[in-house]
Amino acid sequence: MSRLPLHRLLQIWLLFQCCASCNCGLDPKKRDMLMKLEELRRTGGAVELDEREKLLDAKLRKLQEHEMKAGPFPPSMHFFKAKPLIEQSPIFSLLQKMPKGGALHVHDFGIVGVEWLVKNVTYRENCYVCFTNEVFVQFIFSSGQPAPRPLCSRWTLLRSLREKTKNITDLDNSFIRNLTLFTEDPDRAYPSQDVVWKRFEKAFLGAYGLVTYAPVFKDYLYEGLRQFYVDNIMYVEIRALLPATYELDGRLNDKQWSMQACQEVVRRFTAHYPDFVGARVIFTVHRGVNATVAIKAVEEAMTLQRNFPDTMAGFDFVGQEDLGRPLWYFKDALSLPEQRGVDLPYFFHAGETDSQGTEVDQNLMDAILFNTTRIGHGFALARHPVVKDMSRKMDVPVEVCPISNQVLKLVSDLRNHPAAMLMAEGHPLVISSDDPALFGSSGLSHDFYEAFMGFGGMSFNLGTLKELVLNSLRYSSLPSQTKEKAIAALLVKWDKFVLESLL
Ligand SMILES: *[C@@H]1O[C@H](CO)[C@@H](O)[C@H](O)[C@H]1NC(C)=O
Ligand SMILES: *[C@@H]1O[C@H](CO)[C@@H](O)[C@H](O)[C@H]1NC(C)=O
Ligand SMILES: *[C@@H]1O[C@H](CO)[C@@H](O)[C@H](O)[C@H]1NC(C)=O
Ligand SMILES: *[C@@H]1O[C@H](CO)[C@@H](O)[C@H](O)[C@H]1NC(C)=O
Ligand SMILES: *[C@@H]1O[C@H](CO)[C@@H](O)[C@H](O)[C@H]1NC(C)=O
Ligand SMILES: [Zn+2]
């Protein structure tokens, strides 16, 4: 990628110093220089655009200007309200067409739009449903009447329920609502982080019985890759719990089976879509587990790493950070690989909190101490200047997921998201979507829109987008040769995108 050469930077800086020292009052050149220096610091600010890119940038700028002025500004609103506005935006449709490289922070059961789960999966044979006291749905596939589940009604075969239901569309829509967080009035429905996280875990549990059915597990992953591919993404890193999957007769498959399934699905997918680079798995465990379970999990991760070196990328903890255990609690487990001379890369969620100064808030420090490869969210990073410097110097990027942070109530107006500051100073980062299916977004385009317009307003340009897109492969866990090839392929896609967007 062409960046502004260092000597040019130095020249500009020297000019500025020079100008600053003379007593030349309000010299417009000095002003321009100051602007230029700010611009150079930004994410993508030093990317030099070629002639065609400059034309597209000019077009983009007009669209930005229009969008800043026209009506309510989507990033300032809750995503559930902003979504229809975003989807009408010409910037959004440009971002959809833009090749976005890799999605580096997404979770196993949050990648497929839930319409597919309801319209496709729940229509398969042998699907049973039960309702909890709070009228939440749970599903299971079974060859016979499944064993009753505590706190859930008797299992009903969905096919017979549908036969008895007057309005099936209404029923399906109610399932869809169970499986996402969408609601017309999010501020009322979710007054606090704990409430929204509880609802999040319920939605997740609802989907659980569907996606852990072995045949669905594979189809789900395939469909997830397809939905990302359609959004012009060529590579995905999936944080995966790799839960036991089950067969129709109740038999359970282990993690090895799940990894094998992932490998097989990714191979099948890339054979079908040769310009898709692939997908890798970051094995995750819930951060509510105790030290003993964590040790077992890390040991399992090392085994998976040995058995599936191409598919397995590393290890992480998931779940609400504020209620889970801090990384330091898991120090014995996390020290195991090093003690045994095994390379198990970490990709920790850290700083997905606004509880400053608590044990949880220290996760950012510990993530760096445990040599994390990337930082998931890092929402609190701006409040930790030393860690921030280290993350920059060690080139440990932050995975920023704007919509997730907003829906899970860390920030309401995305113009105030801390990543706006990180991007203003060119901190290494990538944009991702966490659990798009639960938020009602898809792929990465909605999050790119929020980041581009919300964090940047008029200050970001096509160079910002190019840098973000390149970052997504640069900071991926792909082995270096594959990475270089993927970046080259991305740049070819990029040029085609620029050309086609000018027509
Ligand atoms: C459901 O998905 C499977 C695999 O993804 C596909 O083969 C099948 O045609 C779909 N069925 C329906 C009814 O959409
Ligand atoms: C089902 O209900 C929806 C409104 O919720 C309505 O639009 C639709 O026409 C109804 N379908 C049938 C078959 O009654
Ligand atoms: C979940 O589905 C049930 C059953 O259809 C329905 O009664 C309930 O209202 C749904 N919950 C939500 C939050 O939509
Ligand atoms: C850790 O958690 C597991 C699973 O929940 C439990 O079986 C075990 O007794 C716990 N160990 C300790 C030491 O608390
Ligand atoms: C992290 O990396 C440093 C430098 O390579 C090494 O000294 C240290 O032991 C590593 N820590 C862990 C927990 O792997
Ligand atoms: Zn996450």
CSV table of C-alpha atoms in Angstrom, one decimal, residues 52-456:
chain,number,residue,atom,x,y,z
A,52,ARG,CA,-9.3,7.0,-9.6
A,53,GLU,CA,-9.5,6.7,-5.8
A,54,LYS,CA,-9.4,10.5,-5.6
A,55,LEU,CA,-12.4,10.7,-7.9
A,56,LEU,CA,-14.3,8.2,-5.7
A,57,ASP,CA,-13.2,10.0,-2.6
A,58,ALA,CA,-14.7,13.3,-4.0
A,59,LYS,CA,-18.0,11.5,-4.7
A,60,LEU,CA,-17.9,10.0,-1.2
A,61,ARG,CA,-17.3,13.4,0.3
A,62,LYS,CA,-20.4,14.8,-1.3
A,63,LEU,CA,-22.4,11.9,0.1
A,64,GLN,CA,-20.9,12.5,3.5
A,65,GLU,CA,-21.8,16.2,3.4
A,66,HIS,CA,-25.3,15.4,2.4
A,67,GLU,CA,-25.8,12.8,5.1
A,68,MET,CA,-24.4,15.1,7.8
A,69,LYS,CA,-27.0,17.7,7.0
A,70,ALA,CA,-30.0,15.6,6.1
A,71,GLY,CA,-32.4,14.8,8.9
A,72,PRO,CA,-31.6,12.7,11.9
A,73,PHE,CA,-28.0,11.4,12.0
A,74,PRO,CA,-28.2,7.6,12.2
A,75,PRO,CA,-25.0,7.1,14.4
A,76,SER,CA,-26.6,9.3,17.1
A,77,MET,CA,-29.6,7.0,17.4
A,78,HIS,CA,-30.1,3.5,18.7
A,79,PHE,CA,-29.3,1.0,15.9
A,80,PHE,CA,-32.8,-0.5,16.1
A,81,LYS,CA,-34.1,2.9,15.0
A,82,ALA,CA,-31.2,3.9,12.8
A,83,LYS,CA,-31.2,0.7,10.8
A,84,PRO,CA,-33.9,1.6,8.2
A,85,LEU,CA,-32.3,5.0,7.7
A,86,ILE,CA,-28.8,3.4,7.3
A,87,GLU,CA,-30.2,1.0,4.7
A,88,GLN,CA,-31.5,3.9,2.6
A,89,SER,CA,-28.1,5.6,2.7
A,90,PRO,CA,-26.0,5.7,-0.5
A,91,ILE,CA,-22.9,5.5,1.7
A,92,PHE,CA,-24.2,2.2,3.1
A,93,SER,CA,-24.8,0.7,-0.3
A,94,LEU,CA,-21.2,1.8,-1.2
A,95,LEU,CA,-19.9,0.1,1.9
A,96,GLN,CA,-21.9,-3.1,1.1
A,97,LYS,CA,-20.1,-3.2,-2.3
A,98,MET,CA,-16.8,-2.5,-0.8
A,99,PRO,CA,-14.5,-5.5,-0.3
A,100,LYS,CA,-14.1,-5.6,3.4
A,101,GLY,CA,-11.4,-8.2,3.8
A,102,GLY,CA,-11.8,-10.2,7.1
A,103,ALA,CA,-14.3,-10.3,9.9
A,104,LEU,CA,-12.1,-10.8,13.0
A,105,HIS,CA,-14.5,-10.6,15.9
A,106,VAL,CA,-17.7,-12.6,15.5
A,107,HIS,CA,-19.2,-15.4,17.5
A,108,ASP,CA,-20.3,-18.9,16.4
A,109,PHE,CA,-24.0,-18.6,16.9
A,110,GLY,CA,-24.4,-14.9,16.1
A,111,ILE,CA,-23.5,-14.9,12.4
A,112,VAL,CA,-26.6,-16.1,10.6
A,113,GLY,CA,-29.7,-13.9,10.3
A,114,VAL,CA,-32.4,-15.5,12.5
A,115,GLU,CA,-34.9,-15.5,9.7
A,116,TRP,CA,-32.9,-18.4,8.3
A,117,LEU,CA,-33.1,-20.3,11.6
A,118,VAL,CA,-36.9,-19.9,11.7
A,119,LYS,CA,-37.8,-20.2,8.1
A,120,ASN,CA,-35.3,-23.0,7.3
A,121,VAL,CA,-34.2,-24.8,10.4
A,122,THR,CA,-37.4,-24.9,12.4
A,123,TYR,CA,-39.3,-26.3,9.4
A,124,ARG,CA,-37.1,-29.4,9.3
A,125,GLU,CA,-38.6,-32.7,10.5
A,126,ASN,CA,-38.4,-33.7,14.2
A,127,CYS,CA,-38.2,-30.2,15.5
A,128,TYR,CA,-39.8,-29.8,18.9
A,129,VAL,CA,-40.5,-26.6,20.9
A,130,CYS,CA,-41.2,-25.7,24.5
A,131,PHE,CA,-42.0,-22.5,26.2
A,132,THR,CA,-40.5,-21.3,29.5
A,133,ASN,CA,-42.6,-19.4,32.1
A,134,GLU,CA,-41.3,-16.1,30.7
A,135,VAL,CA,-42.6,-17.3,27.3
A,136,PHE,CA,-39.3,-17.8,25.8
A,137,VAL,CA,-38.9,-20.6,23.2
A,138,GLN,CA,-36.5,-23.5,23.3
A,139,PHE,CA,-36.0,-26.0,20.5
A,140,ILE,CA,-34.8,-29.5,20.2
A,141,PHE,CA,-34.6,-32.1,17.4
A,142,SER,CA,-35.5,-35.6,18.5
A,143,SER,CA,-36.6,-38.9,16.9
A,144,GLY,CA,-39.1,-39.4,19.8
A,145,GLN,CA,-40.8,-37.3,22.5
A,146,PRO,CA,-37.9,-35.6,24.2
A,147,ALA,CA,-37.4,-35.8,27.9
A,148,PRO,CA,-39.0,-32.8,29.7
A,149,ARG,CA,-36.8,-29.8,30.5
A,150,PRO,CA,-37.2,-28.1,33.9
A,151,LEU,CA,-39.1,-24.8,33.8
A,152,CYS,CA,-40.3,-25.5,30.2
A,153,SER,CA,-43.7,-26.6,29.0
A,154,ARG,CA,-44.2,-30.1,27.4
A,155,TRP,CA,-42.3,-30.4,24.1
A,156,THR,CA,-44.6,-30.0,21.2
A,157,LEU,CA,-43.8,-31.1,17.7
A,158,LEU,CA,-43.5,-27.9,15.7
A,159,ARG,CA,-45.2,-29.4,12.7
A,160,SER,CA,-48.3,-30.2,14.6
A,161,LEU,CA,-48.2,-26.9,16.4
A,162,ARG,CA,-48.1,-25.1,13.0
A,163,GLU,CA,-51.0,-27.2,11.8
A,164,LYS,CA,-53.1,-26.0,14.7
A,165,THR,CA,-52.0,-22.4,14.4
A,166,LYS,CA,-54.2,-19.9,12.6
A,167,ASN,CA,-51.6,-17.5,11.6
A,168,ILE,CA,-48.2,-19.1,11.0
A,169,THR,CA,-46.6,-15.9,10.0
A,170,ASP,CA,-47.3,-14.4,13.4
A,171,LEU,CA,-46.0,-17.5,15.1
A,172,ASP,CA,-42.8,-17.4,13.1
A,173,ASN,CA,-42.4,-13.7,13.7
A,174,SER,CA,-42.7,-14.4,17.4
A,175,PHE,CA,-39.9,-16.9,17.2
A,176,ILE,CA,-37.8,-14.4,15.3
A,177,ARG,CA,-38.3,-11.9,18.0
A,178,ASN,CA,-37.3,-14.5,20.6
A,179,LEU,CA,-34.0,-15.0,18.8
A,180,THR,CA,-32.9,-11.4,18.4
A,181,LEU,CA,-32.7,-8.4,20.7
A,182,PHE,CA,-34.8,-6.3,18.4
A,183,THR,CA,-37.6,-4.3,20.0
A,184,GLU,CA,-39.3,-1.0,19.0
A,185,ASP,CA,-38.4,0.7,22.2
A,186,PRO,CA,-35.0,-0.5,23.3
A,187,ASP,CA,-34.5,2.1,26.0
A,188,ARG,CA,-37.6,0.9,27.8
A,189,ALA,CA,-37.1,-2.8,27.2
A,190,TYR,CA,-33.5,-2.7,28.3
A,191,PRO,CA,-33.0,-0.2,31.1
A,192,SER,CA,-29.6,-1.5,32.2
A,193,GLN,CA,-26.6,-3.5,31.0
A,194,ASP,CA,-27.6,-6.5,33.1
A,195,VAL,CA,-31.1,-6.6,31.7
A,196,VAL,CA,-29.9,-6.5,28.1
A,197,TRP,CA,-27.2,-9.1,28.7
A,198,LYS,CA,-29.8,-11.4,30.3
A,199,ARG,CA,-32.0,-11.0,27.3
A,200,PHE,CA,-29.0,-11.6,25.1
A,201,GLU,CA,-28.2,-14.9,26.8
A,202,LYS,CA,-31.8,-16.0,26.6
A,203,ALA,CA,-31.8,-15.4,22.8
A,204,PHE,CA,-28.6,-17.3,22.6
A,205,LEU,CA,-30.2,-20.2,24.5
A,206,GLY,CA,-33.2,-20.1,22.2
A,207,ALA,CA,-30.9,-20.7,19.2
A,208,TYR,CA,-28.8,-23.2,21.1
A,209,GLY,CA,-31.0,-26.2,20.6
A,210,LEU,CA,-31.3,-25.5,16.9
A,211,VAL,CA,-27.6,-24.9,16.1
A,212,THR,CA,-26.2,-27.7,18.2
A,213,TYR,CA,-28.1,-30.3,16.2
A,214,ALA,CA,-25.3,-31.8,14.3
A,215,PRO,CA,-26.6,-31.5,10.7
A,216,VAL,CA,-27.8,-27.9,11.5
A,217,PHE,CA,-24.4,-27.0,13.0
A,218,LYS,CA,-22.7,-27.6,9.6
A,219,ASP,CA,-25.5,-25.9,7.6
A,220,TYR,CA,-25.4,-23.0,10.0
A,221,LEU,CA,-21.7,-22.4,9.5
A,222,TYR,CA,-22.0,-22.7,5.8
A,223,GLU,CA,-24.9,-20.3,5.7
A,224,GLY,CA,-22.9,-17.9,8.0
A,225,LEU,CA,-20.0,-17.9,5.6
A,226,ARG,CA,-22.4,-17.3,2.8
A,227,GLN,CA,-24.0,-14.3,4.4
A,228,PHE,CA,-20.6,-12.8,5.1
A,229,TYR,CA,-19.4,-13.6,1.6
A,230,VAL,CA,-22.5,-11.9,0.2
A,231,ASP,CA,-21.5,-8.8,2.2
A,232,ASN,CA,-18.1,-8.9,0.4
A,233,ILE,CA,-16.1,-10.4,3.1
A,234,MET,CA,-13.4,-12.9,2.1
A,235,TYR,CA,-12.3,-14.3,5.5
A,236,VAL,CA,-13.8,-14.9,8.9
A,237,GLU,CA,-12.3,-15.6,12.3
A,238,ILE,CA,-15.0,-17.2,14.5
A,239,ARG,CA,-14.9,-17.3,18.3
A,240,ALA,CA,-16.5,-20.7,18.9
A,241,LEU,CA,-17.6,-22.4,22.1
A,242,LEU,CA,-17.5,-25.7,20.2
A,243,PRO,CA,-20.3,-27.1,22.3
A,244,ALA,CA,-21.2,-30.8,22.1
A,245,THR,CA,-23.5,-31.3,19.1
A,246,TYR,CA,-26.2,-33.9,19.2
A,247,GLU,CA,-27.7,-36.4,16.8
A,248,LEU,CA,-31.4,-37.3,16.4
A,249,ASP,CA,-31.1,-40.2,18.8
A,250,GLY,CA,-29.5,-38.0,21.5
A,251,ARG,CA,-25.9,-39.2,21.0
A,252,LEU,CA,-23.4,-36.4,21.6
A,253,ASN,CA,-20.4,-35.5,19.5
A,254,ASP,CA,-17.3,-33.9,21.1
A,255,LYS,CA,-15.2,-30.9,20.3
A,256,GLN,CA,-13.0,-32.8,17.9
A,257,TRP,CA,-16.2,-33.5,15.9
A,258,SER,CA,-17.0,-29.8,15.8
A,259,MET,CA,-13.6,-28.8,14.7
A,260,GLN,CA,-13.7,-31.5,12.0
A,261,ALA,CA,-17.0,-30.2,10.9
A,262,CYS,CA,-15.7,-26.6,10.8
A,263,GLN,CA,-12.8,-27.7,8.7
A,264,GLU,CA,-15.0,-29.7,6.3
A,265,VAL,CA,-17.5,-26.9,5.9
A,266,VAL,CA,-14.8,-24.3,5.2
A,267,ARG,CA,-13.2,-26.6,2.6
A,268,ARG,CA,-16.5,-27.2,1.0
A,269,PHE,CA,-17.3,-23.4,1.0
A,270,THR,CA,-14.0,-22.3,-0.4
A,271,ALA,CA,-14.3,-25.0,-3.1
A,272,HIS,CA,-17.6,-23.5,-4.1
A,273,TYR,CA,-16.4,-19.8,-3.8
A,274,PRO,CA,-12.7,-19.9,-4.7
A,275,ASP,CA,-12.2,-16.2,-4.0
A,276,PHE,CA,-13.1,-16.8,-0.3
A,277,VAL,CA,-9.9,-17.2,1.6
A,278,GLY,CA,-11.3,-19.3,4.5
A,279,ALA,CA,-12.2,-19.2,8.1
A,280,ARG,CA,-10.4,-20.0,11.4
A,281,VAL,CA,-11.7,-20.8,14.8
A,282,ILE,CA,-10.8,-19.1,18.1
A,283,PHE,CA,-11.9,-21.6,20.8
A,284,THR,CA,-13.8,-19.9,23.6
A,285,VAL,CA,-15.0,-20.8,27.0
A,286,HIS,CA,-17.5,-18.9,29.2
A,287,ARG,CA,-15.7,-16.5,31.7
A,288,GLY,CA,-18.0,-17.7,34.5
A,289,VAL,CA,-16.2,-21.1,34.8
A,290,ASN,CA,-13.9,-21.9,37.7
A,291,ALA,CA,-10.1,-22.3,37.6
A,292,THR,CA,-10.4,-26.1,37.2
A,293,VAL,CA,-12.6,-25.9,34.2
A,294,ALA,CA,-10.4,-23.2,32.7
A,295,ILE,CA,-7.4,-25.4,33.0
A,296,LYS,CA,-9.2,-28.2,31.2
A,297,ALA,CA,-10.3,-25.8,28.5
A,298,VAL,CA,-6.8,-24.5,27.9
A,299,GLU,CA,-5.6,-28.1,27.7
A,300,GLU,CA,-8.3,-28.9,25.2
A,301,ALA,CA,-7.3,-25.8,23.2
A,302,MET,CA,-3.7,-27.0,23.1
A,303,THR,CA,-4.9,-30.4,21.8
A,304,LEU,CA,-7.1,-28.8,19.2
A,305,GLN,CA,-4.2,-26.5,18.2
A,306,ARG,CA,-2.1,-29.6,17.6
A,307,ASN,CA,-4.7,-31.6,15.7
A,308,PHE,CA,-6.1,-28.7,13.6
A,309,PRO,CA,-3.2,-26.3,13.1
A,310,ASP,CA,-4.8,-24.8,9.9
A,311,THR,CA,-8.3,-24.2,11.4
A,312,MET,CA,-7.5,-23.4,15.0
A,313,ALA,CA,-6.3,-19.8,15.7
A,314,GLY,CA,-6.2,-19.6,19.4
A,315,PHE,CA,-8.2,-19.1,22.7
A,316,ASP,CA,-10.5,-16.6,24.4
A,317,PHE,CA,-13.1,-16.2,27.1
A,318,VAL,CA,-16.7,-15.0,26.4
A,319,GLY,CA,-19.7,-13.8,28.3
A,320,GLN,CA,-20.5,-10.5,30.0
A,321,GLU,CA,-17.2,-9.2,31.2
A,322,ASP,CA,-18.6,-7.4,34.2
A,323,LEU,CA,-20.2,-10.5,35.7
A,324,GLY,CA,-17.6,-13.0,34.6
A,325,ARG,CA,-14.2,-13.7,36.3
A,326,PRO,CA,-11.3,-11.4,35.5
A,327,LEU,CA,-8.4,-12.8,33.4
A,328,TRP,CA,-6.1,-12.6,36.4
A,329,TYR,CA,-8.3,-15.3,38.1
A,330,PHE,CA,-7.4,-17.6,35.3
A,331,LYS,CA,-3.6,-17.0,35.4
A,332,ASP,CA,-2.7,-20.6,36.2
A,333,ALA,CA,-4.6,-21.9,33.2
A,334,LEU,CA,-3.3,-19.1,30.9
A,335,SER,CA,0.3,-19.8,31.9
A,336,LEU,CA,0.1,-23.5,30.9
A,337,PRO,CA,1.0,-23.2,27.2
A,338,GLU,CA,4.1,-21.2,28.0
A,339,GLN,CA,5.2,-23.6,30.7
A,340,ARG,CA,4.7,-26.5,28.3
A,341,GLY,CA,6.4,-24.7,25.4
A,342,VAL,CA,3.2,-24.7,23.3
A,343,ASP,CA,2.3,-21.7,21.2
A,344,LEU,CA,-1.4,-21.0,21.9
A,345,PRO,CA,-2.3,-17.5,20.7
A,346,TYR,CA,-4.7,-15.5,22.8
A,347,PHE,CA,-7.4,-13.2,21.5
A,348,PHE,CA,-8.9,-11.8,24.7
A,349,HIS,CA,-12.1,-9.8,25.0
A,350,ALA,CA,-10.9,-7.1,27.4
A,351,GLY,CA,-12.2,-3.7,28.5
A,352,GLU,CA,-15.8,-4.3,27.3
A,353,THR,CA,-16.8,-2.4,30.4
A,354,ASP,CA,-17.3,1.0,31.8
A,355,SER,CA,-16.7,-0.1,35.4
A,356,GLN,CA,-13.5,1.9,35.6
A,357,GLY,CA,-11.0,0.7,38.2
A,358,THR,CA,-12.6,-2.6,39.0
A,359,GLU,CA,-11.0,-6.0,38.7
A,360,VAL,CA,-12.7,-6.4,35.4
A,361,ASP,CA,-11.2,-3.1,34.2
A,362,GLN,CA,-7.8,-4.6,34.8
A,363,ASN,CA,-8.4,-7.2,32.1
A,364,LEU,CA,-6.8,-4.9,29.6
A,365,MET,CA,-3.5,-4.9,31.5
A,366,ASP,CA,-3.6,-8.6,31.9
A,367,ALA,CA,-4.5,-9.2,28.3
A,368,ILE,CA,-1.3,-7.4,27.3
A,369,LEU,CA,0.7,-9.2,29.9
A,370,PHE,CA,-0.6,-12.5,28.6
A,371,ASN,CA,0.6,-11.5,25.1
A,372,THR,CA,-2.8,-11.2,23.6
A,373,THR,CA,-2.7,-11.1,19.8
A,374,ARG,CA,-5.6,-8.7,19.5
A,375,ILE,CA,-7.9,-7.0,22.0
A,376,GLY,CA,-11.7,-7.8,21.7
A,377,HIS,CA,-13.6,-4.5,22.1
A,378,GLY,CA,-11.0,-2.6,24.2
A,379,PHE,CA,-13.8,-0.2,25.0
A,380,ALA,CA,-12.0,1.0,28.1
A,381,LEU,CA,-8.6,1.4,26.4
A,382,ALA,CA,-8.7,5.1,26.1
A,383,ARG,CA,-8.8,5.3,29.9
A,384,HIS,CA,-5.5,3.3,30.2
A,385,PRO,CA,-2.8,5.4,28.6
A,386,VAL,CA,0.0,3.0,29.4
A,387,VAL,CA,-1.7,-0.1,28.0
A,388,LYS,CA,-2.8,2.0,25.1
A,389,ASP,CA,0.8,2.9,24.3
A,390,MET,CA,1.9,-0.7,24.7
A,391,SER,CA,-0.9,-1.9,22.4
A,392,ARG,CA,0.2,0.6,19.8
A,393,LYS,CA,3.9,-0.2,20.2
A,394,MET,CA,3.4,-3.9,20.2
A,395,ASP,CA,1.0,-3.5,17.3
A,396,VAL,CA,-1.8,-5.3,19.1
A,397,PRO,CA,-5.0,-4.0,17.4
A,398,VAL,CA,-8.4,-3.4,19.0
A,399,GLU,CA,-11.4,-5.1,17.5
A,400,VAL,CA,-14.1,-2.4,17.6
A,401,CYS,CA,-17.7,-3.5,17.4
A,402,PRO,CA,-19.8,-0.3,17.4
A,403,ILE,CA,-23.3,-1.7,17.2
A,404,SER,CA,-22.7,-4.4,19.8
A,405,ASN,CA,-21.3,-1.7,22.2
A,406,GLN,CA,-24.4,0.4,21.6
A,407,VAL,CA,-27.0,-2.4,21.9
A,408,LEU,CA,-25.3,-3.7,25.0
A,409,LYS,CA,-25.4,-0.2,26.5
A,410,LEU,CA,-21.8,0.9,26.8
A,411,VAL,CA,-22.5,4.0,24.7
A,412,SER,CA,-25.7,5.5,23.3
A,413,ASP,CA,-24.6,8.1,20.8
A,414,LEU,CA,-21.9,6.4,18.6
A,415,ARG,CA,-20.2,9.8,18.0
A,416,ASN,CA,-19.1,9.5,21.6
A,417,HIS,CA,-17.6,6.0,21.2
A,418,PRO,CA,-14.0,5.9,22.5
A,419,ALA,CA,-12.8,4.4,19.2
A,420,ALA,CA,-13.5,7.8,17.6
A,421,MET,CA,-10.5,9.0,19.6
A,422,LEU,CA,-8.4,5.9,18.8
A,423,MET,CA,-9.0,6.4,15.1
A,424,ALA,CA,-8.2,10.1,15.3
A,425,GLU,CA,-4.7,9.1,16.5
A,426,GLY,CA,-4.4,6.2,14.2
A,427,HIS,CA,-4.4,3.5,16.8
A,428,PRO,CA,-4.2,0.0,15.2
A,429,LEU,CA,-7.8,-1.4,15.0
A,430,VAL,CA,-10.3,-3.3,12.9
A,431,ILE,CA,-14.1,-3.0,12.7
A,432,SER,CA,-16.2,-6.0,13.4
A,433,SER,CA,-19.8,-7.0,14.2
A,434,ASP,CA,-19.7,-9.4,17.2
A,435,ASP,CA,-23.1,-11.0,16.9
A,436,PRO,CA,-24.8,-9.4,13.9
A,437,ALA,CA,-27.7,-11.9,14.0
A,438,LEU,CA,-28.8,-10.8,17.4
A,439,PHE,CA,-28.6,-7.1,16.6
A,440,GLY,CA,-30.4,-7.4,13.3
A,441,SER,CA,-27.3,-6.3,11.2
A,442,SER,CA,-25.6,-8.5,8.7
A,443,GLY,CA,-21.9,-9.1,7.8
A,444,LEU,CA,-19.9,-5.9,8.5
A,445,SER,CA,-21.5,-3.2,6.5
A,446,HIS,CA,-23.8,-1.8,9.2
A,447,ASP,CA,-20.8,-1.6,11.6
A,448,PHE,CA,-18.7,0.0,8.9
A,449,TYR,CA,-21.3,2.6,8.4
A,450,GLU,CA,-21.5,3.4,12.1
A,451,ALA,CA,-17.7,3.6,12.4
A,452,PHE,CA,-17.2,5.6,9.2
A,453,MET,CA,-19.9,8.2,9.8
A,454,GLY,CA,-20.2,8.1,13.6
A,455,PHE,CA,-16.5,8.1,14.6
A,456,GLY,CA,-15.4,10.2,11.6
